[in-house]
Every structure is written in structure tokens, then in C-alpha cells.
mmCIF file of C-alpha atoms in Angstrom:
data_model
loop_
_atom_site.group_PDB
_atom_site.id
_atom_site.type_symbol
_atom_site.label_atom_id
_atom_site.label_comp_id
_atom_site.label_asym_id
_atom_site.label_seq_id
_atom_site.Cartn_x
_atom_site.Cartn_y
_atom_site.Cartn_z
ATOM 1 C CA MET E 572 -43.584 44.707 -80.152
ATOM 2 C CA ASP E 573 -44.805 46.291 -76.526
ATOM 3 C CA THR E 574 -46.293 43.247 -74.351
ATOM 4 C CA LEU E 575 -47.570 46.139 -71.803
ATOM 5 C CA SER E 576 -50.080 47.070 -73.959
ATOM 6 C CA TYR E 577 -51.628 43.897 -73.625
ATOM 7 C CA LYS E 578 -52.259 43.799 -69.845
ATOM 8 C CA THR E 579 -55.599 43.662 -68.466
ATOM 9 C CA VAL E 580 -56.852 46.517 -66.333
ATOM 10 C CA SER E 581 -59.168 45.849 -63.131
ATOM 11 C CA ALA E 582 -60.851 48.313 -61.752
ATOM 12 C CA ASN E 583 -60.467 48.937 -57.895
ATOM 13 C CA LYS E 584 -62.399 51.302 -55.421
ATOM 14 C CA ALA E 585 -59.963 53.777 -55.740
ATOM 15 C CA THR E 586 -60.091 53.814 -59.850
ATOM 16 C CA VAL E 587 -63.350 53.916 -60.355
ATOM 17 C CA THR E 588 -65.330 57.256 -61.396
ATOM 18 C CA LYS E 589 -68.594 57.057 -60.791
ATOM 19 C CA GLU E 590 -71.309 59.268 -62.128
ATOM 20 C CA TRP E 591 -74.760 60.704 -61.368
ATOM 21 C CA VAL E 592 -77.462 59.953 -64.325
ATOM 22 C CA VAL E 593 -80.864 60.607 -64.189
ATOM 23 C CA VAL E 594 -83.378 58.267 -65.857
ATOM 24 C CA ASP E 595 -87.352 58.964 -67.047
ATOM 25 C CA ALA E 596 -89.490 56.112 -66.841
ATOM 26 C CA ALA E 597 -92.318 57.530 -68.197
ATOM 27 C CA ASP E 598 -93.790 54.782 -71.036
ATOM 28 C CA GLU E 599 -91.261 53.013 -71.053
ATOM 29 C CA VAL E 600 -91.860 49.268 -70.395
ATOM 30 C CA LEU E 601 -90.747 47.700 -66.941
ATOM 31 C CA GLY E 602 -88.719 45.123 -67.440
ATOM 32 C CA ARG E 603 -86.794 46.453 -70.833
ATOM 33 C CA MET E 604 -86.115 49.789 -68.361
ATOM 34 C CA ALA E 605 -85.183 47.886 -65.674
ATOM 35 C CA SER E 606 -82.476 45.872 -67.356
ATOM 36 C CA LYS E 607 -81.278 48.575 -68.588
ATOM 37 C CA VAL E 608 -81.107 50.420 -65.312
ATOM 38 C CA ALA E 609 -79.341 47.271 -63.820
ATOM 39 C CA LYS E 610 -76.722 47.548 -66.496
ATOM 40 C CA LEU E 611 -75.975 51.343 -65.261
ATOM 41 C CA LEU E 612 -75.787 50.000 -61.860
ATOM 42 C CA ARG E 613 -73.148 47.166 -62.636
ATOM 43 C CA GLY E 614 -71.427 49.558 -64.942
ATOM 44 C CA LYS E 615 -71.553 47.131 -67.688
ATOM 45 C CA TYR E 616 -71.579 50.202 -70.213
ATOM 46 C CA LYS E 617 -68.559 51.263 -68.909
ATOM 47 C CA THR E 618 -64.808 49.981 -70.302
ATOM 48 C CA ASN E 619 -63.293 49.305 -67.398
ATOM 49 C CA PHE E 620 -66.131 46.752 -65.947
ATOM 50 C CA THR E 621 -64.539 44.289 -63.002
ATOM 51 C CA PRO E 622 -67.248 41.716 -62.268
ATOM 52 C CA HIS E 623 -66.364 41.644 -58.843
ATOM 53 C CA VAL E 624 -66.237 45.477 -58.132
ATOM 54 C CA ASP E 625 -69.117 48.183 -57.927
ATOM 55 C CA CYS E 626 -67.798 50.376 -60.749
ATOM 56 C CA GLY E 627 -71.260 51.545 -61.744
ATOM 57 C CA ASP E 628 -73.194 54.689 -61.774
ATOM 58 C CA ASN E 629 -75.747 55.963 -59.157
ATOM 59 C CA VAL E 630 -79.245 55.805 -60.944
ATOM 60 C CA ILE E 631 -81.973 58.473 -59.970
ATOM 61 C CA LEU E 632 -85.069 57.254 -61.296
ATOM 62 C CA ILE E 633 -87.981 59.496 -61.775
ATOM 63 C CA ASN E 634 -91.623 59.000 -63.279
ATOM 64 C CA ALA E 635 -91.910 55.349 -61.712
ATOM 65 C CA ASP E 636 -95.707 55.655 -61.524
ATOM 66 C CA LYS E 637 -95.946 55.859 -65.024
ATOM 67 C CA VAL E 638 -94.202 52.821 -66.102
ATOM 68 C CA ARG E 639 -96.323 50.291 -68.004
ATOM 69 C CA LEU E 640 -96.341 46.519 -68.511
ATOM 70 C CA THR E 641 -97.310 45.061 -71.655
ATOM 71 C CA GLY E 642 -100.405 42.524 -71.796
ATOM 72 C CA MET E 643 -102.112 41.493 -68.806
ATOM 73 C CA LYS E 644 -99.323 41.542 -66.728
ATOM 74 C CA TRP E 645 -100.923 43.902 -64.027
ATOM 75 C CA THR E 646 -103.013 41.253 -62.905
ATOM 76 C CA ASP E 647 -101.944 37.610 -64.252
ATOM 77 C CA ARG E 648 -98.073 38.115 -62.769
ATOM 78 C CA ILE E 649 -97.892 37.003 -59.144
ATOM 79 C CA TYR E 650 -95.438 37.582 -56.681
ATOM 80 C CA LEU E 651 -94.640 35.417 -53.952
ATOM 81 C CA ARG E 652 -93.318 35.737 -50.499
ATOM 82 C CA HIS E 653 -93.411 33.763 -47.122
ATOM 83 C CA THR E 654 -93.915 35.158 -43.648
ATOM 84 C CA GLY E 655 -91.909 32.297 -42.307
ATOM 85 C CA TYR E 656 -94.530 30.650 -40.284
ATOM 86 C CA PRO E 657 -97.155 27.800 -41.320
ATOM 87 C CA GLY E 658 -99.604 28.857 -44.273
ATOM 88 C CA GLY E 659 -98.051 31.971 -44.373
ATOM 89 C CA GLN E 660 -97.379 32.356 -48.310
ATOM 90 C CA ARG E 661 -98.673 35.577 -49.357
ATOM 91 C CA GLN E 662 -98.924 36.854 -53.017
ATOM 92 C CA THR E 663 -99.573 39.826 -54.623
ATOM 93 C CA THR E 664 -100.053 41.187 -58.114
ATOM 94 C CA PRO E 665 -98.072 44.347 -59.649
ATOM 95 C CA LYS E 666 -101.274 46.479 -59.743
ATOM 96 C CA GLU E 667 -101.467 46.208 -55.646
ATOM 97 C CA ILE E 668 -97.926 46.664 -55.061
ATOM 98 C CA MET E 669 -97.954 49.800 -57.947
ATOM 99 C CA GLU E 670 -101.454 51.121 -55.973
ATOM 100 C CA LYS E 671 -99.457 50.806 -52.799
ATOM 101 C CA SER E 672 -95.728 52.257 -53.509
ATOM 102 C CA PRO E 673 -94.758 52.418 -57.063
ATOM 103 C CA GLU E 674 -90.909 52.937 -55.926
ATOM 104 C CA LYS E 675 -90.900 48.951 -54.352
ATOM 105 C CA LEU E 676 -92.176 47.629 -57.477
ATOM 106 C CA ILE E 677 -89.352 49.421 -59.485
ATOM 107 C CA ILE E 678 -86.757 48.472 -57.118
ATOM 108 C CA LYS E 679 -88.059 44.848 -56.792
ATOM 109 C CA VAL E 680 -87.879 44.300 -60.740
ATOM 110 C CA VAL E 681 -84.053 46.065 -60.449
ATOM 111 C CA LYS E 682 -83.145 43.654 -57.838
ATOM 112 C CA GLY E 683 -83.944 40.646 -59.310
ATOM 113 C CA MET E 684 -81.621 41.620 -62.296
ATOM 114 C CA LEU E 685 -78.346 42.318 -59.914
ATOM 115 C CA PRO E 686 -76.447 39.724 -58.456
ATOM 116 C CA LYS E 687 -77.790 37.623 -55.307
ATOM 117 C CA ASN E 688 -74.720 38.387 -53.039
ATOM 118 C CA LYS E 689 -73.387 41.348 -51.227
ATOM 119 C CA LEU E 690 -72.209 42.764 -54.239
ATOM 120 C CA GLY E 691 -75.680 43.118 -55.326
ATOM 121 C CA ASP E 692 -76.705 44.349 -52.493
ATOM 122 C CA LYS E 693 -74.440 47.103 -52.101
ATOM 123 C CA ILE E 694 -74.952 47.924 -56.130
ATOM 124 C CA LEU E 695 -78.824 48.269 -55.269
ATOM 125 C CA LYS E 696 -77.875 51.365 -52.318
ATOM 126 C CA ASN E 697 -76.748 53.327 -55.902
ATOM 127 C CA LEU E 698 -80.604 53.373 -57.312
ATOM 128 C CA TYR E 699 -82.772 56.327 -55.879
ATOM 129 C CA VAL E 700 -86.252 55.884 -57.020
ATOM 130 C CA PHE E 701 -88.928 58.805 -57.350
ATOM 131 C CA ALA E 702 -92.617 58.223 -58.041
ATOM 132 C CA GLY E 703 -93.106 61.691 -59.693
ATOM 133 C CA GLY E 704 -91.251 64.006 -61.747
ATOM 134 C CA GLU E 705 -88.983 65.866 -59.429
ATOM 135 C CA HIS E 706 -86.454 64.490 -57.309
ATOM 136 C CA ASN E 707 -84.364 65.840 -54.616
ATOM 137 C CA MET E 708 -80.284 65.461 -55.884
ATOM 138 C CA GLN E 709 -79.844 68.458 -57.740
ATOM 139 C CA ALA E 710 -76.728 68.881 -55.418
ATOM 140 C CA GLN E 711 -75.038 66.101 -57.358
ATOM 141 C CA GLN E 712 -75.631 67.794 -60.883
ATOM 142 C CA PRO E 713 -76.565 64.351 -62.578
ATOM 143 C CA LYS E 714 -76.696 64.081 -66.263
ATOM 144 C CA GLN E 715 -79.869 63.383 -68.033
ATOM 145 C CA ILE E 716 -79.546 59.757 -70.082
ATOM 146 C CA ASP E 717 -81.880 58.317 -72.400
ATOM 147 C CA LEU E 718 -82.218 54.821 -72.348
ATOM 148 C CA ASN E 719 -83.208 53.729 -76.238
ATOM 149 C CA THR E 720 -79.709 55.127 -76.762
ATOM 150 C CA LEU E 721 -78.822 52.439 -74.638
ATOM 151 C CA LYS E 722 -78.247 48.688 -76.033
#
């Protein structure tokens, strides 16, 4: 019996193979789509996933303005923030954020599904969100991926 075959291989920065993928968010439910995108960014779908290394793919998300929410979440869900001053609590709804910038809503939701540390900040920089159907990342030769095939 060969004991070398039982060694656990950990990925590091030099051995990680990062790919560029395009995800179409048109008519996708926001939370379900964001959780799959977060898994792609983190590298959870890869066999050499290592928790402390950025081994995920670079994700280009298009049609961010066509994402949907179920039920009354457009108006009933509330996002809170604080300015840092007394009485500085502000609240917004997804509808208000979507009217200003659809990209910010997607980034906010995906960021909440990533680790809350330096690695999570680094991983979030691998997400590129575009409101329309066009993107300016053709030089990376990204491959189209269907989120419905992922678990």
C-alpha cells in the first residue's frame, strides 16, 4: 500500500489556476444567484479548494439590472448603515439601491456571503459587475457558465 497517495494537497498562490467566467444574471433570483457566485469566487467548486487561499475564479456578472427578488422584498427588506454621528442611522431598500446603481446591490449581497476578513476583501475584488449585457473583459477570453448547472 502506497502511503503517499493519502497526502492532502493544499493549494497555494503559485499552484492555483484561476479562470475567467461570465455569469448572466438575467431573470435570476438575487440571493440564489449570489450564493453560487460567492462559491465560484471562493473556489468551493474546485477539487483543490483550500480555505485560507484565494483559489476561486474571476467572475464577470452581466445583466445586473435584470435580477429579480421574490415576494415583496423590493420594498420590505431594509439595509441599515450608520454615518458614525449621533442619530446617523440610515436605511435603504433594494429598490432604492437598484435605481441608483444595480452593480452596488449585487456587490453588497455577494460580499455578505464571503468571509469577513482580509481574504474576503481580496476575493471580492475578483468580481466584476456590469448592469447591461456587454462587458469590457473580452481580452481575458472568459467562458460562459450556466448557474443552473451548479449546485
